[in-house]
CSV table of C-alpha atoms in Angstrom, one decimal:
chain,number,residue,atom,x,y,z
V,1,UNK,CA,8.7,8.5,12.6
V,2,UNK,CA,7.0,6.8,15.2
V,3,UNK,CA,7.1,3.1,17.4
V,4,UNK,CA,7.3,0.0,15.3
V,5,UNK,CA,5.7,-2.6,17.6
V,6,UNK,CA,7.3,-5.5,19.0
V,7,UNK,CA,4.7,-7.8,19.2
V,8,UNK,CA,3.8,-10.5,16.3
V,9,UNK,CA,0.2,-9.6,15.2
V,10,UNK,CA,-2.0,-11.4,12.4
V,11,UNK,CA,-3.7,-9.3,9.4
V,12,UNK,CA,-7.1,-10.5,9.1
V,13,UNK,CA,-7.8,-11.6,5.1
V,14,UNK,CA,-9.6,-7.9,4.6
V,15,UNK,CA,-6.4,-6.4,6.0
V,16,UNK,CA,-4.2,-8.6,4.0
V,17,UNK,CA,-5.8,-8.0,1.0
V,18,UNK,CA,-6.2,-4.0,1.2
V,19,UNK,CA,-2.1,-4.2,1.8
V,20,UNK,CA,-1.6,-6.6,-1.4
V,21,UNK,CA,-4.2,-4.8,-3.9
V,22,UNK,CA,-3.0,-3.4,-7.3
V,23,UNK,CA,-3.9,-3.0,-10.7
V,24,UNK,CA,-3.2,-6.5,-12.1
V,25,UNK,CA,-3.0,-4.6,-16.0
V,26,UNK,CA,-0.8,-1.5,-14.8
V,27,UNK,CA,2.7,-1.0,-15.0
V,28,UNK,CA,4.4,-4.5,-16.3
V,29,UNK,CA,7.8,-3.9,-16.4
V,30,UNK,CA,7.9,-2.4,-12.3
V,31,UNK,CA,5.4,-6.3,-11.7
V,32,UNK,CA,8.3,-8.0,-14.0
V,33,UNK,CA,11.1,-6.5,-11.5
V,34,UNK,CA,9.4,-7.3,-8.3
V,35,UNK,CA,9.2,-10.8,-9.8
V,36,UNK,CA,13.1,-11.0,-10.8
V,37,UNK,CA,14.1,-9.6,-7.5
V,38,UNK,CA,11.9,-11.9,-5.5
V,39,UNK,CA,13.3,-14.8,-7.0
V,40,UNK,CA,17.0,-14.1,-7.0
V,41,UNK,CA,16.8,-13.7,-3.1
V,42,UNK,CA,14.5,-16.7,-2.4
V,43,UNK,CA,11.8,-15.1,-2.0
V,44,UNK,CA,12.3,-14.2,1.4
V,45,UNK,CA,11.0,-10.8,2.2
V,46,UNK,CA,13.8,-9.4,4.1
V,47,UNK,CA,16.4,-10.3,1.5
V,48,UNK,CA,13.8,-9.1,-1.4
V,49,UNK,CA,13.5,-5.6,0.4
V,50,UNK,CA,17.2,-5.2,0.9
V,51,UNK,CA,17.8,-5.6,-2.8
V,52,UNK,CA,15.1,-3.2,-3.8
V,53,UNK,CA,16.8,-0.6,-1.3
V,54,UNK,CA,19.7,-1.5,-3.1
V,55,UNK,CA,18.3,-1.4,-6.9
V,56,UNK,CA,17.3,2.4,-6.0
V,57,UNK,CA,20.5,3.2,-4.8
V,58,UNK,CA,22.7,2.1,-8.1
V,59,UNK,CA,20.1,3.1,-10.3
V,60,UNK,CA,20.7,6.7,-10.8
V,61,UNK,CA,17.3,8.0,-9.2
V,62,UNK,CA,17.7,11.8,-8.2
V,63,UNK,CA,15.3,13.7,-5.1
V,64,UNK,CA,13.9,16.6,-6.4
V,65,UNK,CA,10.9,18.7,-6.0
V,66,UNK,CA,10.4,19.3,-9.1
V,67,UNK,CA,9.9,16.3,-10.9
V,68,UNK,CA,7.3,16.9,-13.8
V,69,UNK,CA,4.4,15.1,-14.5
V,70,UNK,CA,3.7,11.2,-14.9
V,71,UNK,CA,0.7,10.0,-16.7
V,72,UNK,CA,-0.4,6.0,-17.6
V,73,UNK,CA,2.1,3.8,-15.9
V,74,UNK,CA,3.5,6.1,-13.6
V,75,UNK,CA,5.7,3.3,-11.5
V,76,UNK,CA,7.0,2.2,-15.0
V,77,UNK,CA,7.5,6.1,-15.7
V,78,UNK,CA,9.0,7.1,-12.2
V,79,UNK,CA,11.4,3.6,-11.8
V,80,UNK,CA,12.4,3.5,-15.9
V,81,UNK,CA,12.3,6.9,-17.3
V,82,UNK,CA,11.8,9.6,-15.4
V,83,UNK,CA,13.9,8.2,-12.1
V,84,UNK,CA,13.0,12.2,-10.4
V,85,UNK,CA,11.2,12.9,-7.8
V,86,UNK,CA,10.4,13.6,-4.0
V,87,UNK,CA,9.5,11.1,-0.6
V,88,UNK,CA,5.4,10.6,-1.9
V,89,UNK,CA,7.2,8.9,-5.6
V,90,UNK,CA,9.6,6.8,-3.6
V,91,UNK,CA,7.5,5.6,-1.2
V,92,UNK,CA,4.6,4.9,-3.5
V,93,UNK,CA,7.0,3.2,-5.6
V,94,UNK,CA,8.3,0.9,-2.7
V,95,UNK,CA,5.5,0.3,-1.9
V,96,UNK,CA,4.0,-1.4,-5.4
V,97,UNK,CA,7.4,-3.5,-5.6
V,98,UNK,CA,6.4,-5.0,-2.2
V,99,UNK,CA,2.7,-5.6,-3.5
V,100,UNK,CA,4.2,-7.2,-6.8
V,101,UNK,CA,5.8,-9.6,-5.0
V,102,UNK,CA,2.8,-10.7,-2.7
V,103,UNK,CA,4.3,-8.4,0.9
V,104,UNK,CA,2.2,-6.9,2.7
V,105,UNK,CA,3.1,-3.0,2.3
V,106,UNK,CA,1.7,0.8,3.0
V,107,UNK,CA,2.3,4.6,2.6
V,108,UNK,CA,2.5,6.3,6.1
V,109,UNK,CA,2.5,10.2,6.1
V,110,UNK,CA,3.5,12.5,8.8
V,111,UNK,CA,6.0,15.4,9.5
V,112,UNK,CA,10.0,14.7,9.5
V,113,UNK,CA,12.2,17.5,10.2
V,114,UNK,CA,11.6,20.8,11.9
V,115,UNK,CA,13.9,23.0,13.8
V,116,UNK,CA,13.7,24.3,17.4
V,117,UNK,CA,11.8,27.7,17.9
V,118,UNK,CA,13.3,31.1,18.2
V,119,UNK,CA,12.3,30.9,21.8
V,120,UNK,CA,14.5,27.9,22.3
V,121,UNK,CA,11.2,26.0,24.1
V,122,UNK,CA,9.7,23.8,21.5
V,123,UNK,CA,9.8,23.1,17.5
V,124,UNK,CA,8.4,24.7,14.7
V,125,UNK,CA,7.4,22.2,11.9
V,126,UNK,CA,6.1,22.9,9.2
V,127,UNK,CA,4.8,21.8,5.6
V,128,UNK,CA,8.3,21.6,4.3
V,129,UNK,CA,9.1,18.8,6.7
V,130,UNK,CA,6.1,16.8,5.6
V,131,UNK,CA,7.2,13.3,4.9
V,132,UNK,CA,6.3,9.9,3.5
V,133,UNK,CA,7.4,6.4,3.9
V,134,UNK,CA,6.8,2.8,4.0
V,135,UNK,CA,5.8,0.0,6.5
V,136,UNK,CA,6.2,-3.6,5.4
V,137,UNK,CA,4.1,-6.5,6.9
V,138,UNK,CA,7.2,-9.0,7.5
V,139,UNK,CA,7.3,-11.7,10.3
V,140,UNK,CA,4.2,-10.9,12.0
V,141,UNK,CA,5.2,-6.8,12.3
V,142,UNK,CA,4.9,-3.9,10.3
V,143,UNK,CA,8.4,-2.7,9.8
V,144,UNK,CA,9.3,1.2,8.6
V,145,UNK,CA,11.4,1.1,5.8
V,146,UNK,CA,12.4,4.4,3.8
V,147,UNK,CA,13.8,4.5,0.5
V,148,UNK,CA,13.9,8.0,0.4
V,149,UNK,CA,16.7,7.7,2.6
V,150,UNK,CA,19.1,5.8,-0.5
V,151,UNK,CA,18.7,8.3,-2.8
V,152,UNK,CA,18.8,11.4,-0.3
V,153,UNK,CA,20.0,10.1,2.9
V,154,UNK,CA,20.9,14.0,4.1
V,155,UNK,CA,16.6,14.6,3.3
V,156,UNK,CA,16.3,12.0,6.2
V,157,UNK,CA,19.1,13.0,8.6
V,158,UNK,CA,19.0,16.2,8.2
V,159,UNK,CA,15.6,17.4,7.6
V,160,UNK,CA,14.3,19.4,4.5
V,161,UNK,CA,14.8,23.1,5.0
V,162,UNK,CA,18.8,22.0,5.5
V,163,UNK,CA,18.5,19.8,2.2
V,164,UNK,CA,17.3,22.8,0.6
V,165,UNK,CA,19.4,25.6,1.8
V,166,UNK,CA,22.5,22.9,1.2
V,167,UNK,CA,21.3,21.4,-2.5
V,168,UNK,CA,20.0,24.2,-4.9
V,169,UNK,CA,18.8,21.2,-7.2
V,170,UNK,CA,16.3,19.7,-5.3
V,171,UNK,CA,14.0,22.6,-6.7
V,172,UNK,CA,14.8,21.6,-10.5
V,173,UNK,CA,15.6,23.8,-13.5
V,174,UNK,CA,14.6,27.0,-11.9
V,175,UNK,CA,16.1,26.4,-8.9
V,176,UNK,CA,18.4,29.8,-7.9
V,177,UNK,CA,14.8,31.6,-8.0
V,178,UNK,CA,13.5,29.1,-5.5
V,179,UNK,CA,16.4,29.3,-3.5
V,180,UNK,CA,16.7,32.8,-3.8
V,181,UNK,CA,13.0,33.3,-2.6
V,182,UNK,CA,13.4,30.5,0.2
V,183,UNK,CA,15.7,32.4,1.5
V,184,UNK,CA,14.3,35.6,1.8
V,185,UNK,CA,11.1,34.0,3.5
V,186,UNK,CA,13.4,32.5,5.8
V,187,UNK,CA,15.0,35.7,6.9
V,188,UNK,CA,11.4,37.6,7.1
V,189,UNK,CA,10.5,34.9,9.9
């Protein structure tokens, strides 16, 4: 997932505020949580973000593929209601609870995953192992947190095309179809 650097750095006050912005009128109860969450750990980052990790964790929130659709308040929708969905919802989630509270935060994407070649030389990665996560402006460093990883920790360790061959509901409703087809394509290749 790439280096976290070691060295203190300042965000200028453009940087600061691109990495703070949100929608002021959007999604109330998800700004009322931050606020809660800040406070009862004393408003100091590291304990707020450990407590976040942990509120996803005991909240029932599922990893799936298929998640439906979210319209209006979709961090209200995704963290209250719906509590489905795949790396992009946690992350952008994650990310908004951090910017509630007044932390520096952003969405990295990249790959995670892959598995080595039929040659043996290199990796293949592919789509599937597209990823997102987060990176948290805390002490002077951007941090990589990902809360993907405390509601489907095997996504993380073990890389997608595993998840899927392992969990037949991370494709939803329909999901022996999927599979089904999945692995077909995989024994073509």
């Amino acid at each position: 997932l790439g280096r976290t650097s070691t060295e203190a750095v300042s965000l200028s006050p453009r940087q600061l505020e691109f990495n703070i912005r949100f929608k002021q009128d959007s999604d109330k109860k998800a700004q009322q949580l931050a606020h809660e969450l800040f406070e009862q750990n004393q408003q100091q980052p590291e304990k707020y973000i450990q407590a976040v990790l942990s509120w996803y964790r005991k909240n029932g929130f599922v990893y799936t593929l298929t998640p439906g659709t979210l319209g209006g308040d979709r961090i209200d929708q995704f963290l209250f209601s719906s509590r489905k969905g795949f790396c992009e919802h946690y992350a952008s989630s994650f990310v908004m609870l951090m910017r509630y509270a007044g932390i520096p935060a952003r969405i990295v994407v990249g790959y995670q995953g892959g598995q080595p070649s039929p040659d043996a030389k290199s990796w293949e990665v592919r789509q599937l192992d597209a990823h997102a996560w987060t990176e948290v402006f805390v002490d002077g460093r951007w941090k990589r947190y990902d809360p993907t990883a405390m509601i489907a920790p095997q996504r993380i360790e073990q890389g997608m095309q595993d998840l899927m061959s392992q969990d037949a509901s991370v494709w939803g409703e329909s999901s022996r179809w999927h599979v089904q087809r999945y692995s077909v394509l995989n024994k073509m290749r």
